Each structure stands twice: as structure tokens, then as C-alpha cells.
Short mmCIF file of C-alpha atoms (C1' of nucleotides) in Angstrom, two decimals:
data_model
loop_
_atom_site.label_atom_id
_atom_site.label_comp_id
_atom_site.label_asym_id
_atom_site.label_seq_id
_atom_site.Cartn_x
_atom_site.Cartn_y
_atom_site.Cartn_z
CA UNK A 1 2.01 -85.44 -254.23
CA UNK A 2 2.76 -82.35 -256.29
CA UNK A 3 3.72 -79.30 -254.24
CA UNK A 4 0.95 -76.87 -253.54
CA UNK A 5 1.88 -73.38 -254.68
CA UNK A 6 3.56 -71.92 -257.71
CA UNK A 7 6.37 -74.21 -258.78
CA UNK A 8 9.98 -73.07 -258.53
CA UNK A 9 11.15 -71.79 -261.90
CA UNK A 10 14.81 -72.80 -261.52
CA UNK A 11 16.79 -75.95 -260.83
CA UNK A 12 17.73 -75.80 -257.17
CA UNK A 13 20.64 -78.23 -257.51
CA UNK A 14 22.07 -76.44 -260.51
CA UNK A 15 21.77 -73.10 -258.73
CA UNK A 16 23.49 -74.53 -255.67
CA UNK A 17 26.34 -75.78 -257.82
CA UNK A 18 26.75 -72.33 -259.36
CA UNK A 19 26.79 -70.84 -255.88
CA UNK A 20 29.45 -73.32 -254.82
CA UNK A 21 31.63 -72.27 -257.72
CA UNK A 22 31.30 -68.61 -256.77
CA UNK A 23 32.21 -69.37 -253.15
CA UNK A 24 35.09 -71.49 -254.38
CA UNK A 25 36.50 -68.75 -256.55
CA UNK A 26 35.89 -65.82 -254.21
CA UNK A 27 35.60 -67.16 -250.68
CA UNK A 28 32.63 -66.65 -248.39
CA UNK A 29 32.99 -62.99 -247.60
CA UNK A 30 33.97 -61.78 -251.04
CA UNK A 31 31.11 -63.60 -252.73
CA UNK A 32 28.40 -60.96 -252.71
CA UNK A 33 24.71 -61.55 -253.14
CA UNK A 34 24.97 -59.80 -256.48
CA UNK A 35 27.68 -62.27 -257.55
CA UNK A 36 25.64 -65.22 -256.34
CA UNK A 37 22.29 -64.23 -257.84
CA UNK A 38 23.91 -63.42 -261.16
CA UNK A 39 25.72 -66.75 -261.33
CA UNK A 40 22.66 -68.65 -260.16
CA UNK A 41 20.41 -66.82 -262.62
CA UNK A 42 17.83 -65.89 -259.98
CA UNK A 43 16.81 -62.86 -257.95
CA UNK A 44 17.54 -62.33 -254.30
CA UNK A 45 14.05 -63.24 -253.01
CA UNK A 46 14.21 -66.58 -254.80
CA UNK A 47 17.60 -67.24 -253.28
CA UNK A 48 16.33 -66.52 -249.79
CA UNK A 49 13.16 -68.53 -250.30
CA UNK A 50 15.16 -71.55 -251.40
CA UNK A 51 18.26 -71.29 -249.21
CA UNK A 52 17.21 -69.13 -246.20
CA UNK A 53 20.35 -66.97 -246.06
CA UNK A 54 23.80 -66.48 -247.52
CA UNK A 55 25.25 -68.39 -244.62
CA UNK A 56 22.91 -71.35 -245.03
CA UNK A 57 23.62 -71.31 -248.75
CA UNK A 58 27.32 -71.56 -248.03
CA UNK A 59 26.77 -74.46 -245.67
CA UNK A 60 24.89 -76.29 -248.39
CA UNK A 61 27.59 -75.41 -250.89
CA UNK A 62 30.18 -76.79 -248.50
CA UNK A 63 28.27 -80.03 -248.18
CA UNK A 64 28.01 -80.28 -251.95
CA UNK A 65 31.71 -79.56 -252.28
CA UNK A 66 32.76 -82.31 -249.95
CA UNK A 67 30.30 -84.72 -251.54
CA UNK A 68 31.57 -84.11 -255.05
CA UNK A 69 34.93 -82.38 -255.31
CA UNK A 70 36.63 -83.72 -252.20
CA UNK A 71 35.10 -87.14 -252.59
CA UNK A 72 37.68 -88.86 -254.79
CA UNK A 73 40.52 -87.52 -252.71
CA UNK A 74 39.28 -88.61 -249.31
CA UNK A 75 37.50 -91.81 -250.19
CA UNK A 76 40.80 -93.22 -251.36
CA UNK A 77 42.42 -92.77 -247.97
CA UNK A 78 40.67 -95.51 -245.99
CA UNK A 79 40.51 -97.61 -249.14
CA UNK A 80 44.25 -97.57 -249.77
CA UNK A 81 46.07 -100.87 -249.16
CA UNK A 82 48.83 -99.33 -247.04
CA UNK A 83 49.47 -96.19 -245.03
CA UNK A 84 52.03 -95.10 -247.54
CA UNK A 85 49.62 -95.61 -250.41
CA UNK A 86 46.98 -93.65 -248.53
CA UNK A 87 49.24 -90.63 -248.04
CA UNK A 88 50.65 -90.82 -251.54
CA UNK A 89 47.16 -91.00 -252.98
CA UNK A 90 45.96 -88.11 -250.86
CA UNK A 91 48.74 -85.81 -251.94
CA UNK A 92 48.81 -86.85 -255.57
CA UNK A 93 45.04 -86.66 -255.95
CA UNK A 94 45.08 -83.24 -254.32
CA UNK A 95 47.79 -82.05 -256.70
CA UNK A 96 45.81 -83.34 -259.67
CA UNK A 97 42.60 -81.74 -258.47
CA UNK A 98 44.24 -78.37 -257.90
CA UNK A 99 45.78 -78.41 -261.37
CA UNK A 100 42.35 -77.78 -262.87
CA UNK A 101 41.05 -74.59 -264.35
CA UNK A 102 41.83 -71.13 -263.09
CA UNK A 103 38.69 -70.54 -261.04
CA UNK A 104 38.91 -73.75 -259.06
CA UNK A 105 42.50 -73.76 -257.94
CA UNK A 106 42.97 -74.70 -254.35
CA UNK A 107 40.58 -76.07 -251.78
CA UNK A 108 37.33 -74.34 -250.89
CA UNK A 109 37.61 -75.61 -247.34
CA UNK A 110 41.08 -74.16 -246.87
CA UNK A 111 40.73 -70.86 -248.71
CA UNK A 112 37.17 -69.72 -248.10
CA UNK A 113 37.64 -68.08 -244.71
CA UNK A 114 41.20 -68.18 -243.47
CA UNK A 115 40.73 -65.45 -240.90
CA UNK A 116 39.46 -66.57 -237.54
CA UNK A 117 39.07 -63.06 -236.26
CA UNK A 118 35.93 -61.23 -237.20
CA UNK A 119 34.56 -63.71 -239.68
CA UNK A 120 31.15 -65.24 -239.23
CA UNK A 121 31.90 -67.67 -236.43
CA UNK A 122 29.59 -70.35 -237.77
CA UNK A 123 31.24 -70.29 -241.18
CA UNK A 124 34.69 -70.38 -239.67
CA UNK A 125 33.73 -73.17 -237.31
CA UNK A 126 32.14 -75.19 -240.08
CA UNK A 127 35.30 -75.01 -242.18
CA UNK A 128 37.50 -75.73 -239.20
CA UNK A 129 35.32 -78.68 -238.30
CA UNK A 130 35.52 -79.93 -241.86
CA UNK A 131 39.30 -79.72 -241.84
CA UNK A 132 39.35 -81.58 -238.54
CA UNK A 133 37.07 -84.25 -239.96
CA UNK A 134 39.23 -84.92 -242.98
CA UNK A 135 42.31 -84.93 -240.78
CA UNK A 136 40.60 -87.55 -238.64
CA UNK A 137 40.08 -89.75 -241.69
CA UNK A 138 43.80 -89.82 -242.33
CA UNK A 139 44.65 -90.31 -238.68
CA UNK A 140 42.33 -93.28 -238.41
CA UNK A 141 43.88 -94.84 -241.49
CA UNK A 142 47.36 -94.47 -240.00
CA UNK A 143 46.21 -95.88 -236.66
CA UNK A 144 44.80 -98.85 -238.45
CA UNK A 145 48.13 -99.28 -240.22
CA UNK A 146 49.88 -99.42 -236.87
CA UNK A 147 47.35 -101.93 -235.56
CA UNK A 148 47.81 -104.07 -238.64
CA UNK A 149 51.59 -103.97 -238.43
CA UNK A 150 51.84 -101.97 -241.65
CA UNK A 151 53.51 -99.20 -239.66
CA UNK A 152 55.85 -99.74 -236.70
CA UNK A 153 54.26 -99.28 -233.29
CA UNK A 154 56.70 -96.49 -232.61
CA UNK A 155 55.48 -94.38 -235.52
CA UNK A 156 54.18 -90.98 -234.42
CA UNK A 157 50.76 -91.12 -236.01
CA UNK A 158 49.71 -87.69 -234.78
CA UNK A 159 52.78 -85.99 -236.20
CA UNK A 160 52.64 -87.80 -239.51
CA UNK A 161 48.96 -86.96 -239.87
CA UNK A 162 49.55 -83.29 -239.13
CA UNK A 163 52.48 -83.22 -241.52
CA UNK A 164 50.64 -84.72 -244.48
CA UNK A 165 47.62 -82.49 -243.90
CA UNK A 166 49.91 -79.48 -243.71
CA UNK A 167 51.41 -80.30 -247.10
CA UNK A 168 47.93 -80.74 -248.49
CA UNK A 169 46.85 -77.34 -247.18
CA UNK A 170 50.01 -75.75 -248.50
CA UNK A 171 49.17 -77.10 -251.94
CA UNK A 172 46.11 -74.83 -251.95
CA UNK A 173 48.31 -71.77 -251.62
CA UNK A 174 50.67 -73.02 -254.30
CA UNK A 175 47.75 -73.70 -256.60
CA UNK A 176 46.31 -70.23 -256.06
CA UNK A 177 49.72 -68.78 -256.84
CA UNK A 178 49.58 -70.51 -260.19
CA UNK A 179 51.83 -73.52 -259.67
CA UNK A 180 51.75 -75.91 -262.62
CA UNK A 181 50.49 -79.45 -262.47
CA UNK A 182 54.08 -80.66 -262.65
CA UNK A 183 55.11 -78.49 -259.73
CA UNK A 184 52.19 -79.62 -257.60
CA UNK A 185 52.96 -83.26 -258.33
CA UNK A 186 56.65 -82.69 -257.62
CA UNK A 187 55.74 -81.25 -254.23
CA UNK A 188 53.62 -84.29 -253.49
CA UNK A 189 56.55 -86.48 -254.53
CA UNK A 190 58.98 -84.60 -252.31
CA UNK A 191 56.62 -84.90 -249.37
CA UNK A 192 56.64 -88.67 -249.76
CA UNK A 193 60.37 -88.99 -250.43
CA UNK A 194 61.21 -89.40 -246.79
CA UNK A 195 58.44 -91.83 -245.94
CA UNK A 196 60.66 -94.63 -244.67
CA UNK A 197 62.46 -92.31 -242.29
CA UNK A 198 59.24 -90.61 -241.34
CA UNK A 199 57.50 -93.73 -240.10
CA UNK A 200 60.56 -95.23 -238.45
CA UNK A 201 61.26 -92.32 -236.14
CA UNK A 202 59.31 -92.25 -232.90
CA UNK A 203 59.34 -88.49 -232.48
CA UNK A 204 60.87 -86.70 -235.44
CA UNK A 205 63.21 -84.00 -234.12
CA UNK A 206 62.47 -80.42 -235.02
CA UNK A 207 65.49 -80.41 -237.28
CA UNK B 1 63.88 -27.76 -240.25
CA UNK B 2 60.66 -28.12 -238.29
CA UNK B 3 57.62 -28.94 -240.44
CA UNK B 4 55.44 -25.98 -241.26
CA UNK B 5 51.85 -26.63 -240.26
CA UNK B 6 50.19 -28.10 -237.22
CA UNK B 7 52.24 -31.04 -235.96
CA UNK B 8 50.85 -34.56 -236.15
CA UNK B 9 49.36 -35.52 -232.82
CA UNK B 10 50.08 -39.26 -233.05
CA UNK B 11 53.09 -41.50 -233.55
CA UNK B 12 53.00 -42.57 -237.18
CA UNK B 13 55.17 -45.65 -236.64
CA UNK B 14 53.16 -46.80 -233.66
CA UNK B 15 49.92 -46.32 -235.60
CA UNK B 16 51.31 -48.27 -238.54
CA UNK B 17 52.25 -51.11 -236.23
CA UNK B 18 48.73 -51.19 -234.84
CA UNK B 19 47.35 -51.24 -238.36
CA UNK B 20 49.65 -54.15 -239.23
CA UNK B 21 48.31 -56.11 -236.28
CA UNK B 22 44.74 -55.51 -237.39
CA UNK B 23 45.54 -56.63 -240.95
CA UNK B 24 47.37 -59.63 -239.53
CA UNK B 25 44.44 -60.71 -237.42
CA UNK B 26 41.66 -59.96 -239.90
CA UNK B 27 43.16 -59.90 -243.38
CA UNK B 28 42.97 -57.01 -245.80
CA UNK B 29 39.32 -57.09 -246.71
CA UNK B 30 37.91 -57.83 -243.29
CA UNK B 31 39.90 -55.08 -241.65
CA UNK B 32 37.47 -52.16 -241.85
CA UNK B 33 38.35 -48.51 -241.56
CA UNK B 34 36.49 -48.50 -238.26
CA UNK B 35 38.68 -51.36 -237.00
CA UNK B 36 41.82 -49.62 -238.15
CA UNK B 37 41.07 -46.16 -236.82
CA UNK B 38 40.01 -47.57 -233.46
CA UNK B 39 43.18 -49.64 -233.10
CA UNK B 40 45.36 -46.79 -234.30
CA UNK B 41 43.65 -44.31 -232.00
CA UNK B 42 43.01 -41.77 -234.75
CA UNK B 43 40.13 -40.61 -236.95
CA UNK B 44 39.68 -41.41 -240.58
CA UNK B 45 40.91 -38.07 -241.95
CA UNK B 46 44.17 -38.42 -240.02
CA UNK B 47 44.62 -41.90 -241.41
CA UNK B 48 44.11 -40.72 -244.96
CA UNK B 49 46.36 -37.69 -244.47
CA UNK B 50 49.17 -39.88 -243.19
CA UNK B 51 48.73 -43.03 -245.30
CA UNK B 52 46.79 -41.93 -248.42
CA UNK B 53 44.39 -44.89 -248.54
CA UNK B 54 43.56 -48.22 -246.99
CA UNK B 55 45.46 -49.94 -249.76
CA UNK B 56 48.59 -47.83 -249.30
CA UNK B 57 48.35 -48.39 -245.56
CA UNK B 58 48.33 -52.13 -246.15
CA UNK B 59 51.35 -51.90 -248.42
CA UNK B 60 53.23 -50.08 -245.69
CA UNK B 61 52.04 -52.59 -243.12
CA UNK B 62 53.28 -55.38 -245.37
CA UNK B 63 56.69 -53.76 -245.62
CA UNK B 64 56.81 -53.37 -241.86
CA UNK B 65 55.78 -56.98 -241.43
CA UNK B 66 58.53 -58.36 -243.61
CA UNK B 67 61.07 -56.04 -242.00
CA UNK B 68 60.20 -57.11 -238.48
CA UNK B 69 58.19 -60.32 -238.16
CA UNK B 70 59.50 -62.25 -241.14
CA UNK B 71 63.02 -60.99 -240.67
CA UNK B 72 64.44 -63.61 -238.32
CA UNK B 73 62.95 -66.41 -240.34
CA UNK B 74 64.27 -65.40 -243.73
CA UNK B 75 67.58 -63.84 -242.80
CA UNK B 76 68.68 -67.20 -241.46
CA UNK B 77 68.20 -68.92 -244.79
CA UNK B 78 71.15 -67.47 -246.73
CA UNK B 79 73.14 -67.37 -243.50
CA UNK B 80 72.75 -71.07 -242.74
CA UNK B 81 75.91 -73.18 -243.14
CA UNK B 82 74.22 -75.88 -245.21
CA UNK B 83 71.11 -76.33 -247.34
CA UNK B 84 69.75 -78.71 -244.76
CA UNK B 85 70.33 -76.22 -241.97
CA UNK B 86 68.67 -73.52 -244.04
CA UNK B 87 65.50 -75.53 -244.56
CA UNK B 88 65.43 -76.81 -241.00
CA UNK B 89 65.85 -73.29 -239.69
CA UNK B 90 63.15 -71.94 -241.98
CA UNK B 91 60.58 -74.48 -240.88
CA UNK B 92 61.48 -74.49 -237.22
CA UNK B 93 61.59 -70.69 -236.98
CA UNK B 94 58.23 -70.54 -238.75
CA UNK B 95 56.74 -73.03 -236.31
CA UNK B 96 58.08 -71.06 -233.37
CA UNK B 97 56.79 -67.77 -234.76
CA UNK B 98 53.33 -69.15 -235.40
CA UNK B 99 53.12 -70.55 -231.87
CA UNK B 100 52.72 -67.03 -230.53
CA UNK B 101 49.58 -65.41 -229.23
CA UNK B 102 46.13 -65.97 -230.60
CA UNK B 103 45.85 -62.88 -232.79
CA UNK B 104 49.11 -63.43 -234.63
CA UNK B 105 48.88 -67.05 -235.60
CA UNK B 106 49.92 -67.73 -239.14
CA UNK B 107 51.56 -65.57 -241.74
CA UNK B 108 50.13 -62.23 -242.81
CA UNK B 109 51.51 -62.76 -246.29
CA UNK B 110 49.79 -66.10 -246.71
CA UNK B 111 46.48 -65.42 -245.00
CA UNK B 112 45.66 -61.80 -245.80
CA UNK B 113 44.13 -62.28 -249.23
CA UNK B 114 43.98 -65.88 -250.34
CA UNK B 115 41.40 -65.28 -253.03
CA UNK B 116 42.74 -64.24 -256.40
CA UNK B 117 39.32 -63.61 -257.82
CA UNK B 118 37.72 -60.30 -257.07
CA UNK B 119 40.22 -59.04 -254.54
CA UNK B 120 42.03 -55.78 -255.07
CA UNK B 121 44.50 -56.84 -257.73
CA UNK B 122 47.31 -54.70 -256.36
CA UNK B 123 46.99 -56.20 -252.88
CA UNK B 124 46.85 -59.70 -254.27
CA UNK B 125 49.80 -59.07 -256.56
CA UNK B 126 51.85 -57.56 -253.76
CA UNK B 127 51.32 -60.59 -251.56
CA UNK B 128 51.97 -62.97 -254.42
CA UNK B 129 55.12 -61.08 -255.28
CA UNK B 130 56.21 -61.24 -251.67
CA UNK B 131 55.68 -64.99 -251.57
CA UNK B 132 57.66 -65.32 -254.79
CA UNK B 133 60.47 -63.22 -253.34
CA UNK B 134 60.83 -65.31 -250.22
CA UNK B 135 60.67 -68.45 -252.31
CA UNK B 136 63.50 -67.05 -254.40
CA UNK B 137 65.63 -66.59 -251.28
CA UNK B 138 65.35 -70.28 -250.51
CA UNK B 139 65.90 -71.31 -254.11
CA UNK B 140 69.08 -69.26 -254.34
CA UNK B 141 70.40 -70.81 -251.14
CA UNK B 142 69.79 -74.30 -252.51
CA UNK B 143 71.40 -73.41 -255.83
CA UNK B 144 74.43 -72.17 -253.97
CA UNK B 145 74.49 -75.45 -252.06
CA UNK B 146 74.61 -77.34 -255.35
CA UNK B 147 77.37 -75.08 -256.64
CA UNK B 148 79.35 -75.60 -253.44
CA UNK B 149 78.93 -79.34 -253.52
CA UNK B 150 76.80 -79.30 -250.40
CA UNK B 151 73.99 -80.82 -252.43
CA UNK B 152 74.45 -83.31 -255.27
CA UNK B 153 74.24 -81.84 -258.75
CA UNK B 154 71.28 -84.08 -259.47
CA UNK B 155 69.17 -82.56 -256.68
CA UNK B 156 65.93 -81.05 -257.97
CA UNK B 157 66.31 -77.57 -256.51
CA UNK B 158 63.02 -76.30 -257.91
CA UNK B 159 61.02 -79.16 -256.45
CA UNK B 160 62.72 -79.02 -253.05
CA UNK B 161 62.16 -75.28 -252.87
CA UNK B 162 58.50 -75.61 -253.75
CA UNK B 163 58.09 -78.42 -251.26
CA UNK B 164 59.63 -76.58 -248.31
CA UNK B 165 57.67 -73.43 -249.09
CA UNK B 166 54.49 -75.47 -249.32
CA UNK B 167 55.06 -76.89 -245.85
CA UNK B 168 55.73 -73.40 -244.56
CA UNK B 169 52.49 -72.11 -246.05
CA UNK B 170 50.59 -75.06 -244.68
CA UNK B 171 51.87 -74.20 -241.22
CA UNK B 172 49.88 -70.97 -241.42
CA UNK B 173 46.66 -72.92 -241.78
CA UNK B 174 47.60 -75.26 -238.97
CA UNK B 175 48.45 -72.31 -236.75
CA UNK B 176 45.12 -70.62 -237.49
CA UNK B 177 43.38 -73.87 -236.64
CA UNK B 178 44.97 -73.73 -233.22
CA UNK B 179 47.80 -76.24 -233.54
CA UNK B 180 50.08 -76.24 -230.51
CA UNK B 181 53.72 -75.28 -230.56
CA UNK B 182 54.62 -78.94 -230.20
CA UNK B 183 52.48 -79.92 -233.17
CA UNK B 184 53.92 -77.18 -235.35
CA UNK B 185 57.46 -78.23 -234.45
CA UNK B 186 56.62 -81.87 -235.04
CA UNK B 187 55.38 -80.99 -238.52
CA UNK B 188 58.62 -79.16 -239.22
CA UNK B 189 60.50 -82.20 -237.99
CA UNK B 190 58.52 -84.57 -240.20
CA UNK B 191 59.13 -82.36 -243.19
CA UNK B 192 62.86 -82.67 -242.66
CA UNK B 193 62.84 -86.38 -241.82
CA UNK B 194 63.33 -87.40 -245.41
CA UNK B 195 66.00 -84.87 -246.26
CA UNK B 196 68.65 -87.37 -247.35
CA UNK B 197 66.27 -89.07 -249.74
CA UNK B 198 64.88 -85.74 -250.87
CA UNK B 199 68.19 -84.34 -252.05
CA UNK B 200 69.49 -87.57 -253.53
CA UNK B 201 66.61 -88.13 -255.91
CA UNK B 202 66.82 -86.30 -259.22
CA UNK B 203 63.10 -86.06 -259.82
CA UNK B 204 61.05 -87.30 -256.89
CA UNK B 205 58.25 -89.47 -258.24
CA UNK B 206 54.70 -88.42 -257.54
CA UNK B 207 54.35 -91.33 -255.15
"C1'" DG C 1 49.81 -8.97 -234.38
"C1'" DC C 2 48.48 -11.60 -239.35
"C1'" DC C 3 49.03 -15.14 -243.04
"C1'" DT C 4 50.00 -19.67 -244.56
"C1'" DT C 5 50.25 -24.44 -243.75
"C1'" DT C 6 49.00 -28.70 -241.82
"C1'" DC C 7 46.44 -31.59 -238.69
"C1'" DT C 8 42.12 -32.79 -235.99
"C1'" DG C 9 37.19 -33.90 -235.03
"C1'" DT C 10 32.41 -33.93 -236.68
"C1'" DA C 11 29.47 -35.01 -239.97
"C1'" DT C 12 28.51 -36.83 -244.26
"C1'" DT C 13 29.14 -38.67 -248.99
"C1'" DG C 14 27.76 -42.31 -252.67
"C1'" DA C 15 28.32 -47.17 -253.11
"C1'" DT C 16 27.57 -51.61 -251.70
"C1'" DC C 17 26.42 -54.97 -248.26
"C1'" DG C 18 22.84 -58.72 -246.84
"C1'" DA C 19 18.13 -59.11 -246.45
"C1'" DT C 20 12.77 -57.89 -247.38
"C1'" DA C 21 8.01 -55.63 -248.40
"C1'" DC C 22 4.98 -55.79 -251.62
"C1'" DA C 23 2.17 -56.78 -255.52
"C1'" DT C 24 1.62 -60.08 -259.00
"C1'" DA C 25 1.90 -64.61 -261.23
"C1'" DA C 26 1.30 -69.63 -261.27
"C1'" DC C 27 0.07 -73.55 -259.35
"C1'" DT C 28 -3.25 -77.15 -256.32
"C1'" DA C 29 -7.49 -78.08 -253.79
"C1'" DC C 30 -12.20 -77.81 -253.73
"C1'" DG D 1 -15.22 -70.84 -261.00
"C1'" DT D 2 -12.99 -69.27 -255.86
"C1'" DA D 3 -9.77 -69.88 -252.05
"C1'" DG D 4 -5.31 -71.01 -250.48
"C1'" DT D 5 -0.37 -71.43 -251.19
"C1'" DT D 6 4.09 -70.57 -253.00
"C1'" DA D 7 7.38 -68.31 -256.29
"C1'" DT D 8 8.70 -64.31 -258.89
"C1'" DG D 9 10.31 -59.46 -260.12
"C1'" DT D 10 10.75 -54.69 -258.68
"C1'" DA D 11 12.01 -51.69 -255.61
"C1'" DT D 12 13.86 -50.83 -251.35
"C1'" DC D 13 15.33 -51.35 -246.47
"C1'" DG D 14 18.91 -50.02 -242.69
"C1'" DA D 15 23.73 -51.02 -241.96
"C1'" DT D 16 28.21 -50.68 -243.25
"C1'" DC D 17 31.83 -49.86 -246.54
"C1'" DA D 18 35.92 -46.70 -247.97
"C1'" DA D 19 36.66 -42.09 -248.53
"C1'" DT D 20 35.86 -36.60 -247.78
"C1'" DA D 21 33.96 -31.70 -247.00
"C1'" DC D 22 34.30 -28.60 -243.87
"C1'" DA D 23 35.42 -25.71 -240.04
"C1'" DG D 24 38.26 -25.05 -236.20
"C1'" DA D 25 42.85 -25.70 -233.94
"C1'" DA D 26 47.88 -25.53 -233.66
"C1'" DA D 27 52.12 -24.76 -235.43
"C1'" DG D 28 55.92 -21.59 -238.26
"C1'" DG D 29 57.11 -17.33 -241.06
"C1'" DC D 30 56.82 -12.52 -241.19
#
DNA sequence: GCCTTTCTGTATTGATCGATACATAACTAC
DNA sequence: GTAGTTATGTATCGATCAATACAGAAAGGC
């Protein structure tokens, strides 16, 4: 069952991983074909033959990212024993992940294409969809917590979900600005400091 | 004291404001000269004669932004009667500001150039410096609160500052993802729900 | 009037963008 | 072997990028 023509001379998975790292460090738009081909160690025609287009390459890189980098963070959310543990894990794991090396600070999904206007709509939509999907994971976990009696029935699941996700997104900016591991973890700690009040208020007032 | 040569045929301030709006909606890199000149109603040579370069134009737009758009939000921080009021105002005013029209959702300072790698270093540094400056405003207000006895001496001012700023930055992402005014305000409310615990803990644990 | 100065519109610069045409190389099938 | 298929490297495509050269227009100074 060997393929018919001339065999590919490079490791497709390894090249995809390199591409992901370039997108992670530079974002979708700023990652040029020259950047990508250099990092991947191949020429443009090979890239297009294997990945169709820059956009399709990014989509694959995004899938790889969520399957590898975001995996630990988000798998722990439904698996956590309580709603509180789920949120604490999410924020702490995010802080730990963003404390890595220089090139990988912050989340690819959050930082790759922040501008709605003018960007490739499919890229923007894919990232937006991805953010919505991860948000849904947390929301479902919190809903389950309410159903199980872990959280009071009056807890505002939508608001708490949005709040925790907002802190997580904000951590990407902090990480890109060079915040230390300690700072990132302190932020996560602060965000959880008011948990008891947070879940016991039906509709948290705007102040 | 009339200027010597042919008078400028456009309103420089009005053109700068238009440029700011383009940068706000598209970010620095994605805002092309064609976009800018069209919005400003002038040709490229006029733009360069009046603003030197795209980069210098952005710097001026950034100054205008902080002098107008960010003004209400940040002026209220030192002016607030208490640390709690300062933070609550900051987050609520941010939520209100980001609930505006489609093109202006989120903060220009946060969203214009999220990628450190490869971007124009001076643009990136300017935005980073601006974020640091606004962070410093909040930090100073909290320090004053400790000095005045408004906050306990054991309060972790650095961590609280970083936390509140992180929520504020995260609101930009939420706003760009289309969060409603109610959602943005609910997030601000959630962020403040744990205030009493937040300020009474010396070093908030990571969970 | 004429000269200098500054701005305006047209047209264009070299660089870089993402994406390919083409000829050649390397493999399977027969 | 030959035919068919796919990948590779070089060289390049048209489009777009930020930035200008240039000539004409509109003002003040004299």
C-alpha cells in the first residue's frame, strides 16, 4: 500500500509543529510564507502540496495546538471534582502554561488574530468558534455543578463562566507583556479569592 | 503669523481622529495606507507631509486615544474615594466603553499589536509602555489606600493590581467576541464580588 | 508683477506578500 | 526497460505593501 509517486522528503507532522510555533509566536497575519518555509525547512511548493494554503495550514496548526498545548488545561475542567476545583485548575494551569519560554507566551487562540475587521473571516471565525467551544466546556461543568448541588441553584453560571474565561484571556496579555510565573499565579489566585461570594450571589452587581 | 506656503486643505485633527478609528478597528499592521488615506480623505503624500510616517501617525493616534477614549476610565481611578471604588469604576467604565458600536469594541492599546515577535518594535514598546503606565496608575491608587488605612497593610497591592488589569484586558477580548453590555458588566461585577477576601489575604494562594 | 514656500494629485518606486509554472527527480506499476 | 504519478527546487507571477518623485497649484513676501 505504498504511495504511488515520489515520496515526501520531509516529516509532515514535524513541519506542521514548526508552523504552529511560528503562528504562535507571530500570529496568523504576521507569519509570512518566508517565515513558515524557513522554520519548516521546506520550499513553498512543498508547503502548498502538503497543506493546500496558508489558511489551511493555520487551521491544521490550530487543531494541533488544541490537541496538544491546550489539552491539559481543558481536559481538567470536566474532570475536576468540584466547580471550584475546575476553575482553579483552569486558571492555574493557564498561568503555568504561559510561564514557559519567550516565544510561546500567551494563547495562540487568543492572540493570533484579535482584529475582527479586515482579517481573513474564516481565520477569525475559527478562532472565535474555538474560544466559544472552550467557554462551553467550562459552562457545562458549572451547570453540572448546579445540577449536582455543588453550586447553589441561584448561582449565575453564565456570568461566572464569562468571568473566568475573561481572566484566562487576560492572562495571555499579561504573559505577552512579560509577567513572571509568580505574577501569573498570583493573578489566578486573586481571581479565585472571591469564589464563595461569587457563587452565592444570584446576579453579581456591577460594583 | 500666517504660515508661508500653500495652506493645508484638510483638518489635521479630524484626519488624525479618522486614522485613530482605523487603527482601532484594524490594528496597526492591518491598517494599510490605502485604508488610512481613504478614511482620512487625503492622498498619501499629504499624509506623509503632515504625519511623517505610518508609525508616527500611529503614535499620534495612540496619544489621541489615551487623551480622549481612555480618559474617563483612568481619570476616575486616582479620583475614586476608596480602593474598592477605584477598581469597581475602572472595570465598570471599561465594560461600558467596550459596549459601544461594532468598530470600537475593545481597547486599542490591548488589541493593536498583540504579537511581540516580528512587529515593529517601537509600536510594540509604545503599547507595552502605555499598558505599564495605566497599570501604574492603579497600583499607586492602591498603595495610597494602604497608606491611608483604606486597605490593610497586609494587602498584596502588586497582585491585586495585576489581577484587576488582567480582567480589564480580558474584557477587550470578550468585547471583540461580541459580548453584550450586560455580559461585560456582569464580568466586572464578578471580578469585584470577592473584594473583601481579595484585600484581606496577604498572598492569595494559587487556588 | 516675480520668487519662495508649502501643499496637492498622479504616477511610480522597490520590497514583500501569498501563491504557481515549469522542468526535473524519485518513486510504483507493469 | 517504459509509463504514470507525485515531490522537489528554481524562478517567477500579479497584488499589495509603505513610501516618494515630480509637476502643478495656492498661498505670502517683495
